[in-house]
Coordinates of C-alpha atoms and ligand atoms in Angstrom, one line a residue:
M184 CA 11.4 3.8 -28.1
R185 CA 9.0 4.6 -25.3
R186 CA 8.3 0.9 -24.8
F187 CA 12.0 0.1 -24.8
V188 CA 12.7 2.7 -22.1
L189 CA 9.9 1.3 -20.0
A190 CA 11.2 -2.3 -20.4
V191 CA 14.7 -1.2 -19.3
A192 CA 13.2 0.6 -16.3
L193 CA 11.3 -2.5 -15.3
L194 CA 14.4 -4.6 -15.7
V195 CA 16.4 -2.3 -13.5
L196 CA 13.7 -2.4 -10.9
R197 CA 13.7 -6.2 -11.0
T198 CA 17.4 -6.5 -10.6
L199 CA 17.8 -4.0 -7.8
P200 CA 18.3 -5.6 -4.4
G201 CA 15.1 -6.7 -2.7
A202 CA 12.8 -5.0 -5.2
A203 CA 9.8 -6.5 -6.9
Q204 CA 9.6 -9.8 -5.0
E205 CA 7.5 -12.3 -6.8
P206 CA 3.8 -11.9 -5.9
P207 CA 1.8 -14.9 -4.9
V208 CA -0.3 -16.8 -7.4
F209 CA -3.7 -15.3 -7.5
T210 CA -6.9 -17.2 -8.1
H211 CA -10.1 -16.7 -10.1
A212 CA -11.8 -15.9 -6.7
D213 CA -9.2 -13.1 -6.0
T214 CA -10.0 -11.5 -9.3
L215 CA -13.7 -11.7 -8.8
R216 CA -13.3 -10.1 -5.4
G217 CA -10.6 -7.6 -6.2
S218 CA -11.6 -6.2 -9.6
I219 CA -14.5 -4.4 -11.1
G220 CA -15.7 -7.2 -13.5
P221 CA -18.5 -6.9 -16.0
A222 CA -21.2 -7.9 -13.4
R223 CA -20.1 -5.1 -11.1
A224 CA -19.2 -2.3 -13.4
W225 CA -22.7 -1.3 -14.7
W226 CA -24.3 -0.5 -11.3
D227 CA -23.6 1.9 -8.5
V228 CA -25.0 1.3 -5.0
T229 CA -26.9 4.2 -3.6
F230 CA -28.4 2.6 -0.4
Y231 CA -28.0 -0.6 1.6
D232 CA -30.9 -1.6 3.8
L233 CA -29.4 -4.2 6.0
H234 CA -31.4 -6.2 8.6
V235 CA -29.7 -8.9 10.6
R236 CA -30.9 -11.1 13.4
V237 CA -27.9 -12.2 15.5
S238 CA -28.3 -15.4 17.6
P239 CA -25.5 -15.9 20.1
A240 CA -27.1 -19.2 21.3
D241 CA -26.1 -21.0 18.2
S242 CA -23.6 -18.5 16.6
S243 CA -25.9 -17.9 13.7
I244 CA -27.3 -15.0 11.8
A245 CA -30.2 -14.5 9.4
G246 CA -31.3 -11.5 7.5
R247 CA -31.6 -9.5 4.3
N248 CA -30.0 -6.7 2.5
G249 CA -31.9 -4.4 0.2
I250 CA -29.4 -3.2 -2.4
T251 CA -30.6 -0.1 -4.2
Y252 CA -28.5 0.9 -7.2
R253 CA -28.4 3.3 -10.1
V254 CA -27.8 1.8 -13.6
L255 CA -24.7 3.3 -15.1
T256 CA -24.6 1.2 -18.3
P257 CA -27.0 -1.5 -19.6
G258 CA -26.5 -4.8 -17.8
R259 CA -28.4 -7.9 -16.8
E260 CA -26.1 -10.0 -14.7
M261 CA -25.2 -8.7 -11.2
Q262 CA -22.4 -9.9 -8.9
I263 CA -23.3 -9.9 -5.2
D264 CA -20.7 -11.2 -2.8
L265 CA -21.5 -13.4 0.2
Q266 CA -18.9 -15.8 1.7
P267 CA -19.4 -19.4 2.7
P268 CA -20.7 -20.9 4.8
L269 CA -23.5 -18.4 4.6
E270 CA -26.3 -19.3 2.2
V271 CA -28.6 -17.2 0.1
D272 CA -32.2 -18.1 0.5
S273 CA -33.6 -15.9 -2.2
M274 CA -33.0 -12.8 -4.3
V275 CA -36.0 -10.7 -5.1
Q276 CA -36.6 -7.7 -7.4
A277 CA -40.0 -6.0 -7.6
G278 CA -41.7 -9.0 -6.0
A279 CA -40.2 -11.5 -8.4
R280 CA -37.6 -14.1 -7.5
L281 CA -34.3 -13.9 -9.4
A282 CA -32.4 -16.8 -10.8
Y283 CA -28.8 -16.9 -9.6
R284 CA -25.7 -19.1 -9.7
R285 CA -22.9 -19.3 -7.1
D286 CA -19.2 -19.0 -8.0
G287 CA -17.3 -19.4 -4.7
N288 CA -17.7 -16.2 -2.7
A289 CA -19.8 -14.5 -5.4
F290 CA -23.3 -14.9 -6.6
F291 CA -24.4 -13.9 -10.1
A292 CA -28.1 -12.9 -10.3
T293 CA -29.9 -12.6 -13.6
L294 CA -32.2 -9.6 -13.7
P295 CA -35.5 -10.1 -15.5
A296 CA -36.1 -6.6 -16.8
E297 CA -33.8 -4.6 -18.9
Q298 CA -31.8 -2.2 -16.7
R299 CA -32.0 1.2 -18.3
V300 CA -29.3 3.8 -17.7
G301 CA -30.2 6.3 -15.0
E302 CA -32.9 4.1 -13.4
T303 CA -32.8 3.1 -9.8
H304 CA -33.8 -0.4 -8.7
T305 CA -33.5 -2.6 -5.6
V306 CA -32.5 -6.3 -5.2
T307 CA -33.1 -7.8 -1.9
V308 CA -31.0 -10.7 -0.8
H309 CA -32.3 -13.0 1.9
Y310 CA -29.6 -15.1 3.6
H311 CA -28.7 -17.1 6.7
G312 CA -26.0 -19.3 8.3
K313 CA -23.1 -19.4 10.7
P314 CA -20.7 -16.8 9.7
V315 CA -16.9 -17.4 9.9
V316 CA -15.6 -17.1 13.4
A317 CA -12.7 -14.7 13.9
V318 CA -9.5 -16.6 14.8
R319 CA -7.4 -13.6 15.7
P320 CA -9.5 -10.5 15.4
P321 CA -9.2 -7.8 14.2
W322 CA -6.6 -9.3 11.7
D323 CA -8.2 -12.6 11.1
G324 CA -11.7 -11.4 11.1
G325 CA -15.3 -12.6 11.2
Y326 CA -17.7 -12.9 14.1
I327 CA -16.5 -12.7 17.6
W328 CA -18.8 -14.6 20.2
R329 CA -17.6 -13.8 23.7
E330 CA -18.7 -13.1 27.2
D331 CA -17.7 -10.0 29.2
G332 CA -16.2 -10.2 32.7
R333 CA -19.6 -10.5 34.3
G334 CA -20.7 -13.4 32.0
N335 CA -22.9 -11.3 29.7
R336 CA -22.9 -12.2 26.0
W337 CA -20.7 -10.0 23.9
V338 CA -20.8 -10.1 20.1
A339 CA -18.9 -8.1 17.6
T340 CA -17.7 -8.1 14.0
A341 CA -14.3 -7.2 12.5
N342 CA -13.8 -7.9 8.9
Q343 CA -11.2 -5.6 7.3
G344 CA -9.3 -7.5 4.6
L345 CA -11.6 -10.5 4.9
G346 CA -14.5 -8.4 3.7
A347 CA -17.9 -7.3 4.7
S348 CA -19.3 -10.2 2.6
A349 CA -18.1 -12.4 5.5
W350 CA -21.5 -11.6 7.1
W351 CA -23.7 -9.6 4.8
P352 CA -24.3 -9.6 1.0
N353 CA -23.0 -6.6 -0.9
K354 CA -20.7 -5.4 -3.7
D355 CA -17.5 -6.2 -1.7
H356 CA -15.0 -3.8 -3.3
G357 CA -13.3 -0.7 -1.9
S358 CA -14.5 1.5 -4.8
E359 CA -18.2 1.0 -3.7
E360 CA -19.7 3.1 -1.0
P361 CA -23.5 3.6 -0.6
D362 CA -24.6 7.2 -0.1
S363 CA -26.4 6.1 3.1
Q364 CA -27.2 2.8 4.9
R365 CA -29.5 1.4 7.4
I366 CA -28.1 -1.2 9.9
S367 CA -30.9 -2.9 11.7
I368 CA -29.6 -5.4 14.2
T369 CA -31.8 -7.7 16.3
V370 CA -30.3 -9.3 19.4
P371 CA -31.6 -11.1 22.5
T372 CA -33.0 -8.8 25.1
P373 CA -31.4 -7.1 27.1
M374 CA -28.3 -7.0 24.8
V375 CA -27.7 -3.6 23.3
D376 CA -26.3 -3.2 19.8
V377 CA -24.1 -0.3 18.9
S378 CA -23.5 0.1 15.1
N379 CA -22.6 3.0 12.8
G380 CA -24.2 6.4 12.6
R381 CA -27.2 7.3 14.7
L382 CA -29.7 5.2 16.6
R383 CA -33.1 5.8 15.0
S384 CA -35.3 3.4 16.9
T385 CA -35.3 0.6 19.5
T386 CA -38.1 -2.0 19.2
L387 CA -38.8 -4.6 21.8
N388 CA -40.1 -7.7 19.9
D389 CA -42.5 -10.3 21.1
D390 CA -40.0 -13.1 20.8
G391 CA -37.6 -11.9 23.5
T392 CA -35.4 -9.9 21.1
T393 CA -34.7 -6.2 20.6
T394 CA -34.1 -4.5 17.3
F395 CA -31.7 -1.6 17.1
E396 CA -32.1 0.5 14.0
W397 CA -29.0 2.5 13.2
F398 CA -28.7 4.8 10.2
V399 CA -25.6 6.3 8.4
T400 CA -26.5 9.3 6.3
E401 CA -23.0 9.8 4.7
P402 CA -21.0 7.5 2.4
I403 CA -19.4 4.6 4.3
N404 CA -16.9 1.9 3.3
N405 CA -18.5 -1.6 3.7
Y406 CA -15.8 -2.9 6.0
G407 CA -16.7 -0.2 8.5
I408 CA -20.2 -1.6 9.0
S409 CA -20.2 -3.4 12.4
V410 CA -22.1 -5.1 15.1
N411 CA -21.1 -4.5 18.8
A412 CA -23.7 -6.1 21.0
G413 CA -23.4 -6.5 24.8
T414 CA -24.0 -4.8 28.1
Y415 CA -22.9 -1.2 27.6
A416 CA -22.8 2.0 29.6
H417 CA -23.4 5.2 27.5
W418 CA -22.8 8.9 27.8
Q419 CA -22.5 11.7 25.3
E420 CA -20.7 15.0 25.1
I421 CA -20.9 17.8 22.6
Y422 CA -17.7 19.0 21.1
Q423 CA -17.6 22.5 19.6
G424 CA -15.6 21.7 16.5
E425 CA -14.7 23.4 13.2
D426 CA -18.1 22.5 11.7
G427 CA -20.1 23.3 14.8
P428 CA -21.4 21.1 17.6
L429 CA -20.3 17.4 17.2
T430 CA -21.8 14.6 19.2
M431 CA -19.2 12.3 20.8
D432 CA -20.8 9.2 22.2
Y433 CA -19.1 6.7 24.4
W434 CA -20.1 3.1 24.8
P435 CA -17.8 1.1 27.1
L436 CA -18.8 -2.2 28.7
A437 CA -20.9 -1.3 31.8
E438 CA -18.2 -3.1 33.9
N439 CA -15.5 -0.7 32.6
E440 CA -17.4 2.5 32.8
A441 CA -15.1 4.1 35.4
D442 CA -12.0 3.3 33.4
A443 CA -13.5 4.6 30.2
R444 CA -14.6 7.9 31.8
R445 CA -10.9 8.4 32.7
Q446 CA -9.1 7.0 29.6
W447 CA -11.5 8.1 26.9
T448 CA -11.1 11.8 27.7
Q449 CA -8.3 11.5 25.2
A450 CA -10.8 11.4 22.4
R451 CA -11.4 15.1 23.0
S452 CA -7.7 16.1 22.5
M453 CA -7.5 13.7 19.6
M454 CA -10.4 15.5 17.9
Q455 CA -8.8 18.9 18.6
C456 CA -5.5 17.8 17.1
F457 CA -6.8 16.1 14.0
E458 CA -9.3 18.8 13.2
H459 CA -6.3 21.2 13.3
W460 CA -4.1 19.1 11.0
F461 CA -6.6 17.3 8.8
G462 CA -9.6 19.6 8.8
P463 CA -13.2 19.2 10.2
Y464 CA -14.2 15.7 11.4
P465 CA -15.7 14.3 8.2
F466 CA -19.0 12.9 9.6
Y467 CA -20.7 15.6 11.7
A468 CA -24.1 14.3 10.6
D469 CA -23.4 10.8 11.9
G470 CA -21.4 11.8 14.9
F471 CA -18.3 10.3 16.5
K472 CA -18.5 7.2 18.7
L473 CA -16.0 5.0 20.7
V474 CA -17.4 1.5 21.3
E475 CA -15.7 -1.1 23.4
A476 CA -15.1 -4.3 21.4
P477 CA -13.7 -7.8 22.1
H478 CA -10.7 -7.2 19.8
L479 CA -7.9 -4.6 19.8
G480 CA -9.6 -2.1 17.6
M481 CA -10.8 -1.0 14.2
E482 CA -11.7 2.1 12.4
H483 CA -15.4 1.4 12.0
Q484 CA -16.8 4.7 10.7
S485 CA -18.7 6.7 13.3
A486 CA -18.4 3.7 15.7
V487 CA -14.6 3.3 16.3
A488 CA -14.0 0.0 18.0
Y489 CA -11.8 0.1 21.1
G490 CA -10.1 -2.9 22.8
N491 CA -6.8 -1.5 24.2
G492 CA -7.6 -2.3 27.8
Y493 CA -7.8 1.3 29.0
R494 CA -4.0 1.7 29.0
N495 CA -1.7 4.1 27.2
G496 CA 0.5 2.8 24.4
Y497 CA -0.2 -0.1 22.1
R498 CA -1.5 -2.7 24.6
G499 CA 0.6 -1.0 27.2
T500 CA 3.8 -0.9 25.1
D501 CA 5.5 1.9 23.1
L502 CA 5.8 1.0 19.4
S503 CA 8.5 3.7 19.0
G504 CA 10.7 2.6 21.9
T505 CA 11.2 6.2 22.8
G506 CA 8.7 6.7 25.6
Q507 CA 6.6 9.1 23.5
G508 CA 4.2 6.3 22.6
M509 CA 3.3 5.8 26.3
K510 CA 1.9 9.3 26.6
W511 CA -1.4 8.4 24.8
D512 CA -3.8 5.6 24.0
F513 CA -2.7 4.1 20.6
I514 CA -6.1 2.8 19.7
I515 CA -8.0 6.0 20.3
V516 CA -5.5 7.9 18.3
H517 CA -4.7 5.5 15.4
E518 CA -8.2 4.2 14.8
S519 CA -9.8 7.7 15.1
A520 CA -7.2 9.1 12.6
H521 CA -8.8 6.7 10.1
E522 CA -12.0 8.7 10.2
W523 CA -10.0 11.1 7.9
F524 CA -7.7 8.6 6.1
A525 CA -9.7 5.4 5.4
N526 CA -13.3 6.5 6.0
N527 CA -13.3 10.0 4.5
I528 CA -10.7 9.3 1.9
T529 CA -11.0 5.6 1.1
A530 CA -8.7 3.5 -1.1
R531 CA -10.5 2.0 -4.1
D532 CA -8.1 -1.0 -4.3
E533 CA -6.6 -3.0 -1.5
A534 CA -3.2 -2.4 -3.1
D535 CA -3.4 1.2 -2.0
M536 CA -4.1 0.5 1.7
W537 CA -1.1 2.7 2.4
V538 CA -3.5 5.6 2.0
H539 CA -5.2 4.4 5.1
E540 CA -2.3 3.1 7.2
S541 CA 0.6 5.4 6.3
F542 CA -1.4 8.5 7.2
A543 CA -2.9 6.9 10.3
N544 CA 0.7 6.0 11.4
Y545 CA 1.8 9.5 10.7
A546 CA -1.1 10.9 12.6
E547 CA 0.3 9.2 15.7
S548 CA 3.4 11.4 15.4
L549 CA 1.3 14.5 14.8
Y550 CA -0.7 13.7 17.9
T551 CA 2.5 13.3 19.9
E552 CA 3.4 16.8 18.7
C553 CA 0.0 18.2 19.7
L554 CA 0.0 16.6 23.1
T555 CA 3.6 17.6 24.0
G556 CA 3.6 20.9 22.1
S557 CA 7.0 19.7 20.8
R558 CA 7.7 19.2 17.1
A559 CA 10.9 17.3 18.2
A560 CA 8.8 14.8 20.3
G561 CA 6.6 14.0 17.3
A562 CA 9.7 13.5 15.2
E563 CA 11.2 11.3 17.9
Y564 CA 8.1 9.1 17.8
V565 CA 8.0 8.5 14.1
I566 CA 11.7 8.0 13.8
G567 CA 11.6 5.6 16.7
T568 CA 9.1 3.4 14.8
R569 CA 11.7 3.0 12.0
S570 CA 13.2 0.0 13.7
R571 CA 10.0 -1.9 12.9
I572 CA 10.4 -1.5 9.1
Q573 CA 11.0 -4.8 7.4
N574 CA 11.6 -3.8 3.7
D575 CA 10.4 -7.3 2.9
R576 CA 8.2 -6.3 -0.1
P577 CA 6.8 -3.0 -1.4
V578 CA 4.3 -0.9 0.5
Q579 CA 2.0 -0.9 -2.6
G580 CA 0.3 -4.2 -3.2
V581 CA -1.0 -5.8 -6.4
F582 CA -4.0 -4.2 -8.1
G583 CA -7.2 -6.0 -8.9
V584 CA -6.8 -9.1 -6.7
N585 CA -7.6 -7.7 -3.2
Y586 CA -3.9 -7.8 -2.2
S587 CA -2.4 -5.2 0.0
G588 CA 1.3 -4.5 0.3
S589 CA 3.8 -5.0 3.1
G590 CA 3.0 -4.2 6.7
D591 CA 5.6 -1.5 6.1
M592 CA 2.6 0.6 5.0
Y593 CA 2.5 1.7 8.7
Y594 CA 6.0 2.6 9.9
K595 CA 7.7 3.1 6.5
G596 CA 4.7 5.0 5.2
G597 CA 4.6 7.3 8.2
N598 CA 8.4 7.9 7.8
M599 CA 7.9 8.6 4.1
L600 CA 5.3 11.3 5.0
H601 CA 7.6 12.7 7.8
T602 CA 10.3 12.9 5.2
I603 CA 8.0 14.7 2.7
R604 CA 7.2 17.2 5.5
Q605 CA 10.9 18.0 5.5
L606 CA 10.9 18.5 1.7
V607 CA 7.9 20.8 1.9
N608 CA 9.8 22.7 4.7
D609 CA 6.9 24.9 5.5
D610 CA 4.5 23.6 8.2
A611 CA 1.6 25.9 7.2
R612 CA 1.8 24.5 3.7
W613 CA 2.2 21.0 4.9
R614 CA -0.9 21.4 7.1
G615 CA -2.7 22.9 4.1
I616 CA -1.9 19.7 2.0
L617 CA -3.2 17.4 4.7
R618 CA -6.4 19.5 5.1
G619 CA -6.7 19.9 1.3
L620 CA -6.6 16.1 0.8
N621 CA -9.5 15.7 3.1
R622 CA -11.4 18.6 1.5
T623 CA -10.7 17.6 -2.1
F624 CA -11.4 13.9 -1.7
R625 CA -14.1 14.3 0.9
H626 CA -16.4 11.3 1.1
Q627 CA -14.7 9.7 -1.9
T628 CA -12.9 6.6 -2.9
V629 CA -9.6 7.3 -4.5
T630 CA -6.5 5.7 -6.0
G631 CA -3.1 6.1 -4.4
A632 CA -2.0 7.8 -7.6
Q633 CA -4.6 10.6 -7.0
V634 CA -3.2 11.2 -3.6
E635 CA 0.4 11.2 -4.9
R636 CA -0.5 13.6 -7.7
Y637 CA -2.3 15.9 -5.3
M638 CA 0.6 16.1 -2.9
S639 CA 3.1 16.8 -5.8
T640 CA 0.8 19.6 -7.2
E641 CA 0.1 21.3 -3.9
S642 CA 3.7 21.1 -2.6
G643 CA 5.1 22.4 -5.9
L644 CA 7.6 19.5 -5.7
D645 CA 7.9 16.5 -8.1
L646 CA 7.4 13.8 -5.5
A647 CA 6.9 11.1 -8.1
P648 CA 10.4 9.6 -7.6
V649 CA 9.9 9.8 -3.8
F650 CA 6.7 7.8 -4.0
D651 CA 8.3 5.4 -6.5
Q652 CA 11.1 4.8 -4.1
Y653 CA 9.3 4.3 -0.9
L654 CA 6.0 2.8 -2.1
R655 CA 7.2 0.6 -4.9
T656 CA 10.6 -0.7 -4.0
T657 CA 12.1 -2.0 -0.8
M658 CA 15.3 0.0 -1.1
V659 CA 16.3 2.6 1.4
P660 CA 18.1 5.5 -0.3
V661 CA 21.7 5.7 0.6
L662 CA 23.6 9.0 0.5
E663 CA 27.2 8.0 -0.4
Y664 CA 29.7 10.6 0.4
I665 CA 33.5 11.3 0.5
L666 CA 34.8 14.2 2.6
E667 CA 38.4 15.0 1.7
G668 CA 39.6 18.2 3.4
S669 CA 37.0 20.8 2.5
T670 CA 35.6 18.9 -0.5
L671 CA 32.4 16.9 -0.1
S672 CA 31.4 14.5 -2.8
Y673 CA 28.0 12.9 -2.7
R674 CA 25.4 11.0 -4.6
W675 CA 22.3 8.8 -4.1
A676 CA 22.7 5.0 -4.4
D677 CA 20.1 2.3 -4.1
V678 CA 17.5 4.5 -5.7
V679 CA 15.0 4.4 -8.6
P680 CA 16.1 6.1 -11.8
G681 CA 15.6 9.8 -11.6
F682 CA 15.6 9.9 -7.8
D683 CA 16.8 13.5 -6.9
M684 CA 15.3 14.0 -3.4
P685 CA 17.0 16.9 -1.6
V686 CA 18.3 16.1 1.9
R687 CA 19.7 18.1 4.8
V688 CA 23.1 17.2 6.2
D689 CA 25.5 18.5 8.8
V690 CA 28.9 18.6 7.3
G691 CA 30.5 18.8 10.7
D692 CA 30.1 22.5 11.5
G693 CA 26.9 21.9 13.4
A694 CA 24.7 23.7 10.8
L695 CA 22.2 21.9 8.5
T696 CA 22.8 22.4 4.8
W697 CA 20.6 21.3 1.9
L698 CA 22.1 19.0 -0.7
R699 CA 20.4 18.1 -4.0
P700 CA 22.0 14.8 -4.8
T701 CA 21.2 12.7 -7.9
S702 CA 22.7 9.3 -8.7
A703 CA 25.7 11.1 -10.3
W704 CA 28.6 12.4 -8.1
Q705 CA 28.6 16.1 -7.2
T706 CA 31.1 18.0 -5.2
V707 CA 30.9 21.0 -3.0
K708 CA 33.3 23.0 -0.9
T709 CA 32.6 22.9 2.9
T710 CA 33.8 24.6 6.0
G711 CA 33.1 21.4 7.9
G712 CA 35.3 19.5 10.2
G713 CA 35.8 16.3 8.3
A714 CA 34.1 12.9 7.7
E715 CA 33.7 12.1 11.5
G716 CA 31.4 15.1 11.9
F717 CA 29.3 14.4 8.8
S718 CA 25.7 13.3 9.4
V719 CA 22.3 13.3 7.6
D720 CA 19.4 15.0 9.3
E721 CA 17.6 12.0 10.9
N722 CA 14.2 13.4 10.0
F723 CA 14.9 11.9 6.5
Y724 CA 14.3 8.2 6.2
V725 CA 17.6 7.5 4.4
E726 CA 21.0 6.0 5.2
A727 CA 24.4 7.5 4.8
R728 CA 27.6 5.7 3.8
D729 CA 31.1 7.0 3.9
V730 CA 32.7 5.6 0.8
G731 CA 35.9 7.6 1.0
Ligands
ZN211 ZN1 -4.9 1.3 10.9

């Protein structure tokens, strides 16, 4: 019976307009990359010790990563990801070379000794080559080999989606974060490298290079690890935040220092706003940094990459079309919001990338509210971004194959959260949920389902049908209504089975009234002024249709 009900539900979903578009055909490589297969499941990374020599003269890199791991269950074969055209030179454990085979982007090493549960070991992978060059960073990622405006070499990495294994060997899956990591980058003198965490040492080498040893003491997602090497200016300020003094370091290109000293003051008000709404900045030990990069921007943990040209808006334009988006710098706000949603709370599977992007999009609206002191201004912003929603395919992607959902994870996801705020209808509680997410899942990798369950539990509302609707179908709920005299009839259409989301409407008398529609017709007596005056509160991402 249960199985039958499920089959019917799936059938309904399939036949609803626009829902469940056929996913692409996935390959063996997608599965190796996107799932926790047998050669990944038995070990847990505790530390990455990454050393990379970066050579702009021939666009090559060479280095090693010492992968320290704890044995969870007995295992002998280990999957380590490194993408072509990079080549492994050797893999070594306890002084002995390991045998390994290559399967596309993955290497499978055979460990000589039995790996006993609870033990900690290290495999060091030596490698070299010319890493893939980014075509359209940060979206089409890889290495970026550029010059700044003064002709100085400028090198950076951006590899979200593509994967950290585009330039260094690791367990390339969202569920895996080391407890700490060294990032030791060697570049030609006098280039300066700015990576994640704190700078522990700078060593001038005999061969005309300098080594910058950065260290991250808190769990970090692998796609956040980055190189930014160029001719930088630097200053630091101390922010007195919720968890005490926080270092905020600024690394613009030297040629842009004056612009940065003006524009980047926004980082302070960003920090103030997001600590208020989301809780303490999650990485006090590693500090906060803004680093200028030769691409638009990326949420690299404790080294947020900035390339928005020192202008407000998104490359000087307002994504909301309302004017609200021109009041602040999109990249400072959006990418820094990811320190809470993406870096503190990290999605285990690419299919749940909405956990990163929906909250970061929603954070833009909260920042608008902080900056203007106007709840209406924040609402205007997020509602304005609705015109960018495509409803081409679901926001949630496909699990186990490194496949994220629709780009709607930004604007639709933000509007879903704004809608849920209306349902909670209590800003203190809403703020408590956002802060509670960051406290409960601090420094963890999560599933989207965990986030959904937490929000239902803490709000006291069953949000399951709301998440099903907005994350897993492309349908926008339609409130169908008939207003005849003083009788209002209404119901939800284009919704998932069981969708019973309350909604606020104006029945024409200027006051907002809560309705609790289901997909069955209900009627209510009103004092309103007829169908012309009827409207749905636009804070809800729904449509209304007069079917009278
Ligand atoms: Zn983002």
